Amino acid sequence: MRKQKRAIVILTGAGISAESGLATFRDQDGLWEGHAVDEVATPEAFERNPELVQRFYNLRRAALATVEPNAAHRALARLQDEYGGRVTLITQNVDDLHERGGFSGAIHMHGELRRVKCEVCHWEGGWEGDLEVTTACPECGTTGHLRPDIVWFGEMPYSMDVIEAAVGSAGVFAAIGTSGLVYPAAGLVRLAKFAGAETVEINNKETAVSGTFDRCRTGPASVEVPAWVDELLAED
Ligand code: BV8
């Protein structure tokens, strides 16, 4: 009788995309054009200065075309393809590098740069290119209310029921490239420990929550994630 493989749940943050060339939030003191990121990434900021917020996301959406997935993204796709048990990937990232690295079904708990939604008719869909305050909703035609489909500070992250169910039944929980400062994402490791999971942190430096993890692998994600995946795939 084959031993049941442990369910693996992975949470990624901006650090997994850093070596692809996408800026993280807090490595360069988290400023953007002189604004604190969490000052720009809020519904109040969108209300107060929609041009600034649209520009913040237009530049990041455009940057996606200039970067490629790295070895860490590809290693997680290999894990999904070759591991004999369930692999759930939850990402705080709004880029599309997990998908372009070959992973299918990543849960984007903070939304996605390549999706927009209408605050008036609640239409939502894929979006390439810039979004301006004058852009009309394809569904209802209203202008000024088409916003990036991004979870801003003070807004409820997506799929929390699915996320909590997966973390609550994980055998292995790994946090990769996240500073562990943003909740509720940063609290998931405690739910995983409560569920009896083996917890691993992969980061290029110690974080505010490193002490919560059973194991910490310190180094660049492009090196440490493939090595960790090799170990998991070698388990019987
Ligand atoms: C909510 C979308 C309630 C935007 C983002 C006080 C205490 C506790 C909580 C709060 C508080 N005050 C307010 C809150 C709640 C708040 C929060 O946690 N604030 C923090 C800052 C204190 N949270 C919220 O508002 C959340 N919502 O609570 O809702 C609610 C309840 C009911 C009903 C309605 C509402 C919503 C949070 C989501 C905000 N949106 N993103 C955008 O992307 O533009 S968060 C943003 O931060 C990104 O998603 C990002 O992913 C996330 C976390 O950052 P990291 O990914 O960890 O990135 P960071 O730069 O911080 O770290 C990178 C790490 O990688 C570092 O450790 C670095 O060392 C490492 N690294 C770098 N290079 C490498 C590497 N590692 C390996 N290899 C490398 N090469």
mmCIF file of C-alpha atoms and ligand atoms in Angstrom:
data_model
loop_
_atom_site.group_PDB
_atom_site.id
_atom_site.type_symbol
_atom_site.label_atom_id
_atom_site.label_comp_id
_atom_site.label_asym_id
_atom_site.label_seq_id
_atom_site.Cartn_x
_atom_site.Cartn_y
_atom_site.Cartn_z
ATOM 1 C CA MET A 1 0.000 0.000 0.000
ATOM 2 C CA ARG A 2 1.676 3.254 -1.139
ATOM 3 C CA LYS A 3 2.123 5.749 1.697
ATOM 4 C CA GLN A 4 -0.178 8.795 1.222
ATOM 5 C CA LYS A 5 1.971 11.769 0.176
ATOM 6 C CA ARG A 6 1.776 14.802 2.473
ATOM 7 C CA ALA A 7 -0.265 17.712 1.079
ATOM 8 C CA ILE A 8 2.078 20.625 0.323
ATOM 9 C CA VAL A 9 0.907 24.245 0.668
ATOM 10 C CA ILE A 10 3.172 27.059 -0.511
ATOM 11 C CA LEU A 11 2.788 30.810 0.126
ATOM 12 C CA THR A 12 4.887 33.098 -2.045
ATOM 13 C CA GLY A 13 5.656 36.813 -1.810
ATOM 14 C CA ALA A 14 7.520 39.412 -3.834
ATOM 15 C CA GLY A 15 10.906 37.821 -3.072
ATOM 16 C CA ILE A 16 10.260 34.885 -5.426
ATOM 17 C CA SER A 17 9.970 37.361 -8.322
ATOM 18 C CA ALA A 18 12.912 39.563 -7.259
ATOM 19 C CA GLU A 19 15.505 37.673 -9.343
ATOM 20 C CA SER A 20 13.222 38.031 -12.368
ATOM 21 C CA GLY A 21 13.679 41.778 -11.994
ATOM 22 C CA LEU A 22 10.393 42.793 -10.316
ATOM 23 C CA ALA A 23 10.892 45.120 -7.341
ATOM 24 C CA THR A 24 9.818 43.830 -3.931
ATOM 25 C CA PHE A 25 7.813 46.031 -1.572
ATOM 26 C CA ARG A 26 10.144 46.552 1.301
ATOM 27 C CA ASP A 27 13.651 45.856 0.115
ATOM 28 C CA GLN A 28 14.057 49.382 -1.245
ATOM 29 C CA ASP A 29 12.257 50.851 1.793
ATOM 30 C CA GLY A 30 8.944 50.235 0.023
ATOM 31 C CA LEU A 31 8.711 53.623 -1.630
ATOM 32 C CA TRP A 32 7.320 54.333 -5.061
ATOM 33 C CA GLU A 33 7.743 57.803 -6.596
ATOM 34 C CA GLY A 34 8.141 59.059 -3.027
ATOM 35 C CA HIS A 35 4.935 57.438 -1.827
ATOM 36 C CA ALA A 36 4.762 54.609 0.735
ATOM 37 C CA VAL A 37 3.374 51.612 -1.161
ATOM 38 C CA ASP A 38 0.632 50.999 1.362
ATOM 39 C CA GLU A 39 -0.312 54.684 0.911
ATOM 40 C CA VAL A 40 -0.801 54.088 -2.829
ATOM 41 C CA ALA A 41 -2.375 50.613 -2.554
ATOM 42 C CA THR A 42 -5.592 51.648 -0.762
ATOM 43 C CA PRO A 43 -9.191 52.453 -1.824
ATOM 44 C CA GLU A 44 -8.755 55.896 -0.227
ATOM 45 C CA ALA A 45 -5.732 56.604 -2.457
ATOM 46 C CA PHE A 46 -7.767 55.564 -5.511
ATOM 47 C CA GLU A 47 -10.567 57.888 -4.418
ATOM 48 C CA ARG A 48 -8.166 60.761 -3.652
ATOM 49 C CA ASN A 49 -5.783 60.463 -6.587
ATOM 50 C CA PRO A 50 -6.910 57.914 -9.200
ATOM 51 C CA GLU A 51 -4.310 59.076 -11.778
ATOM 52 C CA LEU A 52 -1.456 58.314 -9.345
ATOM 53 C CA VAL A 53 -2.839 54.873 -8.477
ATOM 54 C CA GLN A 54 -3.593 53.994 -12.119
ATOM 55 C CA ARG A 55 -0.034 55.031 -13.061
ATOM 56 C CA PHE A 56 1.398 52.852 -10.247
ATOM 57 C CA TYR A 57 -0.372 49.814 -11.656
ATOM 58 C CA ASN A 58 0.071 50.715 -15.348
ATOM 59 C CA LEU A 59 3.853 50.786 -14.878
ATOM 60 C CA ARG A 60 3.850 47.454 -13.027
ATOM 61 C CA ARG A 61 1.504 45.851 -15.567
ATOM 62 C CA ALA A 62 3.784 47.063 -18.404
ATOM 63 C CA ALA A 63 6.849 45.692 -16.563
ATOM 64 C CA LEU A 64 5.443 42.161 -16.823
ATOM 65 C CA ALA A 65 6.333 42.115 -20.537
ATOM 66 C CA THR A 66 9.989 42.813 -19.684
ATOM 67 C CA VAL A 67 10.574 39.979 -17.181
ATOM 68 C CA GLU A 68 10.697 36.183 -17.274
ATOM 69 C CA PRO A 69 9.956 33.528 -14.642
ATOM 70 C CA ASN A 70 13.065 32.346 -12.802
ATOM 71 C CA ALA A 71 14.269 28.916 -11.625
ATOM 72 C CA ALA A 72 12.159 29.192 -8.453
ATOM 73 C CA HIS A 73 8.897 29.632 -10.384
ATOM 74 C CA ARG A 74 9.835 26.744 -12.670
ATOM 75 C CA ALA A 75 10.768 24.475 -9.755
ATOM 76 C CA LEU A 76 7.299 24.883 -8.206
ATOM 77 C CA ALA A 77 5.745 23.912 -11.555
ATOM 78 C CA ARG A 78 7.989 20.816 -11.619
ATOM 79 C CA LEU A 79 6.817 19.964 -8.086
ATOM 80 C CA GLN A 80 3.190 20.236 -9.213
ATOM 81 C CA ASP A 81 3.896 17.984 -12.226
ATOM 82 C CA GLU A 82 5.966 15.312 -10.479
ATOM 83 C CA TYR A 83 4.861 15.159 -6.829
ATOM 84 C CA GLY A 84 2.416 12.323 -6.136
ATOM 85 C CA GLY A 85 0.296 14.374 -3.710
ATOM 86 C CA ARG A 86 -1.663 17.646 -3.592
ATOM 87 C CA VAL A 87 0.314 20.883 -4.148
ATOM 88 C CA THR A 88 -1.500 24.169 -3.403
ATOM 89 C CA LEU A 89 0.161 27.461 -4.334
ATOM 90 C CA ILE A 90 -1.087 30.653 -2.676
ATOM 91 C CA THR A 91 0.583 33.840 -3.853
ATOM 92 C CA GLN A 92 0.504 37.391 -2.527
ATOM 93 C CA ASN A 93 2.054 38.439 -5.833
ATOM 94 C CA VAL A 94 -0.009 40.151 -8.491
ATOM 95 C CA ASP A 95 2.397 39.267 -11.322
ATOM 96 C CA ASP A 96 1.872 36.339 -13.738
ATOM 97 C CA LEU A 97 5.251 34.653 -13.292
ATOM 98 C CA HIS A 98 3.900 31.529 -11.572
ATOM 99 C CA GLU A 99 1.587 30.928 -14.549
ATOM 100 C CA ARG A 100 4.319 31.688 -17.093
ATOM 101 C CA GLY A 101 6.667 29.435 -15.099
ATOM 102 C CA GLY A 102 4.256 26.548 -15.698
ATOM 103 C CA PHE A 103 2.211 26.360 -12.487
ATOM 104 C CA SER A 104 -1.540 26.102 -13.076
ATOM 105 C CA GLY A 105 -4.205 27.128 -10.579
ATOM 106 C CA ALA A 106 -2.203 29.465 -8.324
ATOM 107 C CA ILE A 107 -4.483 31.296 -5.852
ATOM 108 C CA HIS A 108 -3.860 35.061 -6.159
ATOM 109 C CA MET A 109 -5.068 36.164 -2.729
ATOM 110 C CA HIS A 110 -4.148 39.810 -3.448
ATOM 111 C CA GLY A 111 -5.480 39.875 -7.018
ATOM 112 C CA GLU A 112 -3.690 40.175 -10.360
ATOM 113 C CA LEU A 113 -2.196 43.029 -12.403
ATOM 114 C CA ARG A 114 -3.659 41.582 -15.594
ATOM 115 C CA ARG A 115 -7.252 41.750 -14.337
ATOM 116 C CA VAL A 116 -9.507 44.771 -13.802
ATOM 117 C CA LYS A 117 -12.986 45.239 -12.354
ATOM 118 C CA CYS A 118 -15.770 47.845 -12.483
ATOM 119 C CA GLU A 119 -16.844 49.408 -9.183
ATOM 120 C CA VAL A 120 -20.277 50.175 -10.647
ATOM 121 C CA CYS A 121 -21.495 47.008 -12.423
ATOM 122 C CA HIS A 122 -18.896 44.620 -10.902
ATOM 123 C CA TRP A 123 -17.803 43.409 -14.360
ATOM 124 C CA GLU A 124 -14.328 41.904 -14.128
ATOM 125 C CA GLY A 125 -11.937 40.508 -16.721
ATOM 126 C CA GLY A 126 -8.454 40.246 -18.201
ATOM 127 C CA TRP A 127 -6.697 43.477 -19.152
ATOM 128 C CA GLU A 128 -3.562 44.269 -21.152
ATOM 129 C CA GLY A 129 -2.124 47.778 -21.463
ATOM 130 C CA ASP A 130 -2.911 50.899 -19.463
ATOM 131 C CA LEU A 131 -6.033 51.800 -17.526
ATOM 132 C CA GLU A 132 -6.892 55.518 -17.384
ATOM 133 C CA VAL A 133 -9.514 57.397 -15.390
ATOM 134 C CA THR A 134 -11.194 57.997 -18.763
ATOM 135 C CA THR A 135 -11.320 54.292 -19.687
ATOM 136 C CA ALA A 136 -14.941 53.135 -20.001
ATOM 137 C CA CYS A 137 -16.139 49.851 -18.506
ATOM 138 C CA PRO A 138 -16.667 47.376 -21.392
ATOM 139 C CA GLU A 139 -19.890 46.232 -19.734
ATOM 140 C CA CYS A 140 -21.691 49.343 -18.438
ATOM 141 C CA GLY A 141 -19.735 52.108 -20.189
ATOM 142 C CA THR A 142 -19.110 54.070 -16.960
ATOM 143 C CA THR A 143 -15.762 55.909 -16.847
ATOM 144 C CA GLY A 144 -13.654 56.552 -13.763
ATOM 145 C CA HIS A 145 -14.699 53.378 -11.960
ATOM 146 C CA LEU A 146 -12.635 50.723 -13.720
ATOM 147 C CA ARG A 147 -9.935 49.728 -11.226
ATOM 148 C CA PRO A 148 -7.125 47.181 -11.048
ATOM 149 C CA ASP A 149 -8.430 43.846 -9.694
ATOM 150 C CA ILE A 150 -6.002 44.119 -6.790
ATOM 151 C CA VAL A 151 -6.758 43.627 -3.070
ATOM 152 C CA TRP A 152 -5.737 46.905 -1.442
ATOM 153 C CA PHE A 153 -4.947 47.476 2.236
ATOM 154 C CA GLY A 154 -8.167 47.376 4.203
ATOM 155 C CA GLU A 155 -9.830 45.094 1.628
ATOM 156 C CA MET A 156 -10.571 41.401 2.146
ATOM 157 C CA PRO A 157 -8.124 39.068 0.379
ATOM 158 C CA TYR A 158 -9.629 36.621 -2.120
ATOM 159 C CA SER A 159 -10.399 32.911 -1.525
ATOM 160 C CA MET A 160 -9.716 32.941 2.226
ATOM 161 C CA ASP A 161 -12.091 29.982 2.740
ATOM 162 C CA VAL A 162 -10.206 27.865 0.185
ATOM 163 C CA ILE A 163 -6.863 29.056 1.587
ATOM 164 C CA GLU A 164 -7.723 28.258 5.198
ATOM 165 C CA ALA A 165 -9.065 24.809 4.251
ATOM 166 C CA ALA A 166 -5.843 23.982 2.358
ATOM 167 C CA VAL A 167 -3.514 25.307 5.080
ATOM 168 C CA GLY A 168 -5.561 23.546 7.777
ATOM 169 C CA SER A 169 -4.941 20.187 6.090
ATOM 170 C CA ALA A 170 -1.312 20.726 5.018
ATOM 171 C CA GLY A 171 1.455 18.232 5.826
ATOM 172 C CA VAL A 172 4.090 20.702 4.640
ATOM 173 C CA PHE A 173 3.755 24.522 4.604
ATOM 174 C CA ALA A 174 6.423 26.683 2.966
ATOM 175 C CA ALA A 175 6.626 30.499 2.870
ATOM 176 C CA ILE A 176 8.899 31.669 0.058
ATOM 177 C CA GLY A 177 10.152 35.241 -0.443
ATOM 178 C CA THR A 178 7.796 37.001 1.928
ATOM 179 C CA SER A 179 8.660 39.363 4.772
ATOM 180 C CA GLY A 180 5.737 38.062 6.849
ATOM 181 C CA LEU A 181 4.473 41.577 7.572
ATOM 182 C CA VAL A 182 1.103 41.601 5.798
ATOM 183 C CA TYR A 183 -1.934 39.908 7.320
ATOM 184 C CA PRO A 184 -3.841 37.649 6.992
ATOM 185 C CA ALA A 185 -1.157 36.038 4.747
ATOM 186 C CA ALA A 186 1.504 36.290 7.462
ATOM 187 C CA GLY A 187 -0.739 34.440 9.935
ATOM 188 C CA LEU A 188 -1.110 31.323 7.758
ATOM 189 C CA VAL A 189 2.029 29.697 9.166
ATOM 190 C CA ARG A 190 0.417 29.613 12.601
ATOM 191 C CA LEU A 191 -2.655 27.867 11.159
ATOM 192 C CA ALA A 192 -0.326 25.372 9.440
ATOM 193 C CA LYS A 193 1.548 24.657 12.694
ATOM 194 C CA PHE A 194 -1.778 24.168 14.465
ATOM 195 C CA ALA A 195 -2.635 21.621 11.779
ATOM 196 C CA GLY A 196 0.611 19.776 12.517
ATOM 197 C CA ALA A 197 2.371 20.705 9.260
ATOM 198 C CA GLU A 198 6.134 20.804 8.884
ATOM 199 C CA THR A 199 6.819 24.521 8.275
ATOM 200 C CA VAL A 200 9.680 25.832 6.117
ATOM 201 C CA GLU A 201 10.706 29.415 5.361
ATOM 202 C CA ILE A 202 12.782 30.122 2.242
ATOM 203 C CA ASN A 203 14.161 33.665 2.164
ATOM 204 C CA ASN A 204 17.419 35.443 1.394
ATOM 205 C CA LYS A 205 17.469 36.824 4.926
ATOM 206 C CA GLU A 206 15.884 36.393 8.352
ATOM 207 C CA THR A 207 12.337 37.785 8.632
ATOM 208 C CA ALA A 208 10.050 38.981 11.394
ATOM 209 C CA VAL A 209 8.468 35.516 11.509
ATOM 210 C CA SER A 210 11.476 33.220 10.952
ATOM 211 C CA GLY A 211 11.205 31.976 14.547
ATOM 212 C CA THR A 212 7.750 30.542 13.824
ATOM 213 C CA PHE A 213 9.084 28.052 11.251
ATOM 214 C CA ASP A 214 10.515 24.573 11.929
ATOM 215 C CA ARG A 215 13.193 25.109 9.281
ATOM 216 C CA CYS A 216 14.632 28.151 7.508
ATOM 217 C CA ARG A 217 16.524 27.854 4.225
ATOM 218 C CA THR A 218 18.445 31.085 3.757
ATOM 219 C CA GLY A 219 19.538 32.038 0.277
ATOM 220 C CA PRO A 220 18.208 33.265 -3.076
ATOM 221 C CA ALA A 221 14.930 31.632 -4.109
ATOM 222 C CA SER A 222 16.383 30.650 -7.499
ATOM 223 C CA VAL A 223 18.859 28.386 -5.642
ATOM 224 C CA GLU A 224 16.967 27.300 -2.513
ATOM 225 C CA VAL A 225 13.584 26.496 -4.104
ATOM 226 C CA PRO A 226 14.903 24.035 -6.721
ATOM 227 C CA ALA A 227 17.019 22.347 -3.997
ATOM 228 C CA TRP A 228 13.974 22.077 -1.704
ATOM 229 C CA VAL A 229 11.839 20.676 -4.560
ATOM 230 C CA ASP A 230 14.545 18.074 -5.337
ATOM 231 C CA GLU A 231 14.408 16.941 -1.688
ATOM 232 C CA LEU A 232 10.612 16.660 -1.718
ATOM 233 C CA LEU A 233 10.614 14.678 -4.971
ATOM 234 C CA ALA A 234 13.294 12.323 -3.605
ATOM 235 C CA GLU A 235 11.098 11.391 -0.617
ATOM 236 C CA ASP A 236 9.550 7.949 -1.001
HETATM 237 C C1 BV8 B 1 -7.354 43.105 5.598
HETATM 238 C C2 BV8 B 1 -1.673 44.243 -3.376
HETATM 239 C C3 BV8 B 1 -9.432 43.283 6.693
HETATM 240 C C4 BV8 B 1 -1.232 45.609 -3.641
HETATM 241 C C5 BV8 B 1 -1.108 43.899 -1.102
HETATM 242 C C6 BV8 B 1 -1.810 46.132 12.110
HETATM 243 C C7 BV8 B 1 -1.453 44.856 12.466
HETATM 244 C C8 BV8 B 1 -1.794 43.762 11.662
HETATM 245 C C9 BV8 B 1 -2.511 43.956 10.483
HETATM 246 C C10 BV8 B 1 -2.854 45.233 10.130
HETATM 247 C C11 BV8 B 1 -2.509 46.320 10.918
HETATM 248 N N1 BV8 B 1 -2.987 47.426 10.303
HETATM 249 C C12 BV8 B 1 -3.611 47.078 9.168
HETATM 250 C C13 BV8 B 1 -3.546 45.747 9.058
HETATM 251 C C14 BV8 B 1 -4.109 44.912 8.003
HETATM 252 C C15 BV8 B 1 -3.229 44.987 6.765
HETATM 253 C C16 BV8 B 1 -1.790 44.673 7.096
HETATM 254 O O1 BV8 B 1 -1.436 43.517 7.307
HETATM 255 N N2 BV8 B 1 -0.953 45.722 7.148
HETATM 256 C C17 BV8 B 1 0.435 45.519 7.476
HETATM 257 C C18 BV8 B 1 1.323 46.343 6.533
HETATM 258 C C19 BV8 B 1 0.655 45.924 8.935
HETATM 259 N N3 BV8 B 1 -3.758 43.969 5.881
HETATM 260 C C20 BV8 B 1 -4.763 44.292 5.065
HETATM 261 O O2 BV8 B 1 -5.215 45.403 4.934
HETATM 262 C C21 BV8 B 1 -5.356 43.122 4.299
HETATM 263 N N4 BV8 B 1 -6.778 43.163 4.436
HETATM 264 O O3 BV8 B 1 -6.768 42.983 6.652
HETATM 265 O O4 BV8 B 1 -8.702 43.206 5.491
HETATM 266 C C22 BV8 B 1 -10.838 43.054 6.333
HETATM 267 C C23 BV8 B 1 -11.543 42.093 7.031
HETATM 268 C C24 BV8 B 1 -12.861 41.885 6.711
HETATM 269 C C25 BV8 B 1 -13.462 42.621 5.682
HETATM 270 C C26 BV8 B 1 -12.720 43.571 4.974
HETATM 271 C C27 BV8 B 1 -11.404 43.815 5.294
HETATM 272 C C28 BV8 B 1 -5.067 43.233 2.810
HETATM 273 C C29 BV8 B 1 -3.597 43.092 2.576
HETATM 274 C C30 BV8 B 1 -3.359 43.073 1.071
HETATM 275 C C31 BV8 B 1 -2.735 44.369 0.652
HETATM 276 N N5 BV8 B 1 -2.310 44.260 -0.731
HETATM 277 N N6 BV8 B 1 -0.807 43.731 -2.367
HETATM 278 C C32 BV8 B 1 -0.127 45.564 -4.638
HETATM 279 O O5 BV8 B 1 0.490 44.510 -4.853
HETATM 280 O O6 BV8 B 1 0.102 46.647 -5.185
HETATM 281 S S1 BV8 B 1 0.051 43.532 0.057
HETATM 282 C C33 BV8 B 1 1.606 43.598 -0.611
HETATM 283 O O7 BV8 B 1 2.475 43.167 0.444
HETATM 284 C C34 BV8 B 1 1.872 42.605 -1.729
HETATM 285 O O8 BV8 B 1 0.806 41.713 -1.995
HETATM 286 C C35 BV8 B 1 3.038 41.819 -1.192
HETATM 287 O O9 BV8 B 1 3.116 40.574 -1.717
HETATM 288 C C36 BV8 B 1 2.648 41.785 0.233
HETATM 289 C C37 BV8 B 1 3.581 41.269 1.230
HETATM 290 O O10 BV8 B 1 4.836 41.727 0.908
HETATM 291 P P1 BV8 B 1 5.922 40.609 0.486
HETATM 292 O O11 BV8 B 1 5.368 39.841 -0.681
HETATM 293 O O12 BV8 B 1 6.285 39.832 1.677
HETATM 294 O O13 BV8 B 1 7.080 41.493 -0.066
HETATM 295 P P2 BV8 B 1 8.159 42.256 0.802
HETATM 296 O O14 BV8 B 1 8.864 43.202 -0.103
HETATM 297 O O15 BV8 B 1 7.549 42.750 2.071
HETATM 298 O O16 BV8 B 1 9.175 41.098 1.236
HETATM 299 C C38 BV8 B 1 9.943 40.429 0.248
HETATM 300 C C39 BV8 B 1 10.709 39.343 0.970
HETATM 301 O O17 BV8 B 1 11.457 38.594 0.005
HETATM 302 C C40 BV8 B 1 11.698 39.891 1.982
HETATM 303 O O18 BV8 B 1 11.662 39.092 3.154
HETATM 304 C C41 BV8 B 1 13.059 39.712 1.269
HETATM 305 O O19 BV8 B 1 14.089 39.454 2.202
HETATM 306 C C42 BV8 B 1 12.787 38.490 0.427
HETATM 307 N N7 BV8 B 1 13.605 38.394 -0.774
HETATM 308 C C43 BV8 B 1 14.039 39.422 -1.575
HETATM 309 N N8 BV8 B 1 14.762 38.915 -2.598
HETATM 310 C C44 BV8 B 1 14.774 37.561 -2.449
HETATM 311 C C45 BV8 B 1 14.043 37.235 -1.287
HETATM 312 N N9 BV8 B 1 13.890 35.966 -0.865
HETATM 313 C C46 BV8 B 1 14.460 34.981 -1.603
HETATM 314 N N10 BV8 B 1 15.179 35.217 -2.735
HETATM 315 C C47 BV8 B 1 15.348 36.485 -3.178
HETATM 316 N N11 BV8 B 1 16.061 36.694 -4.290
#
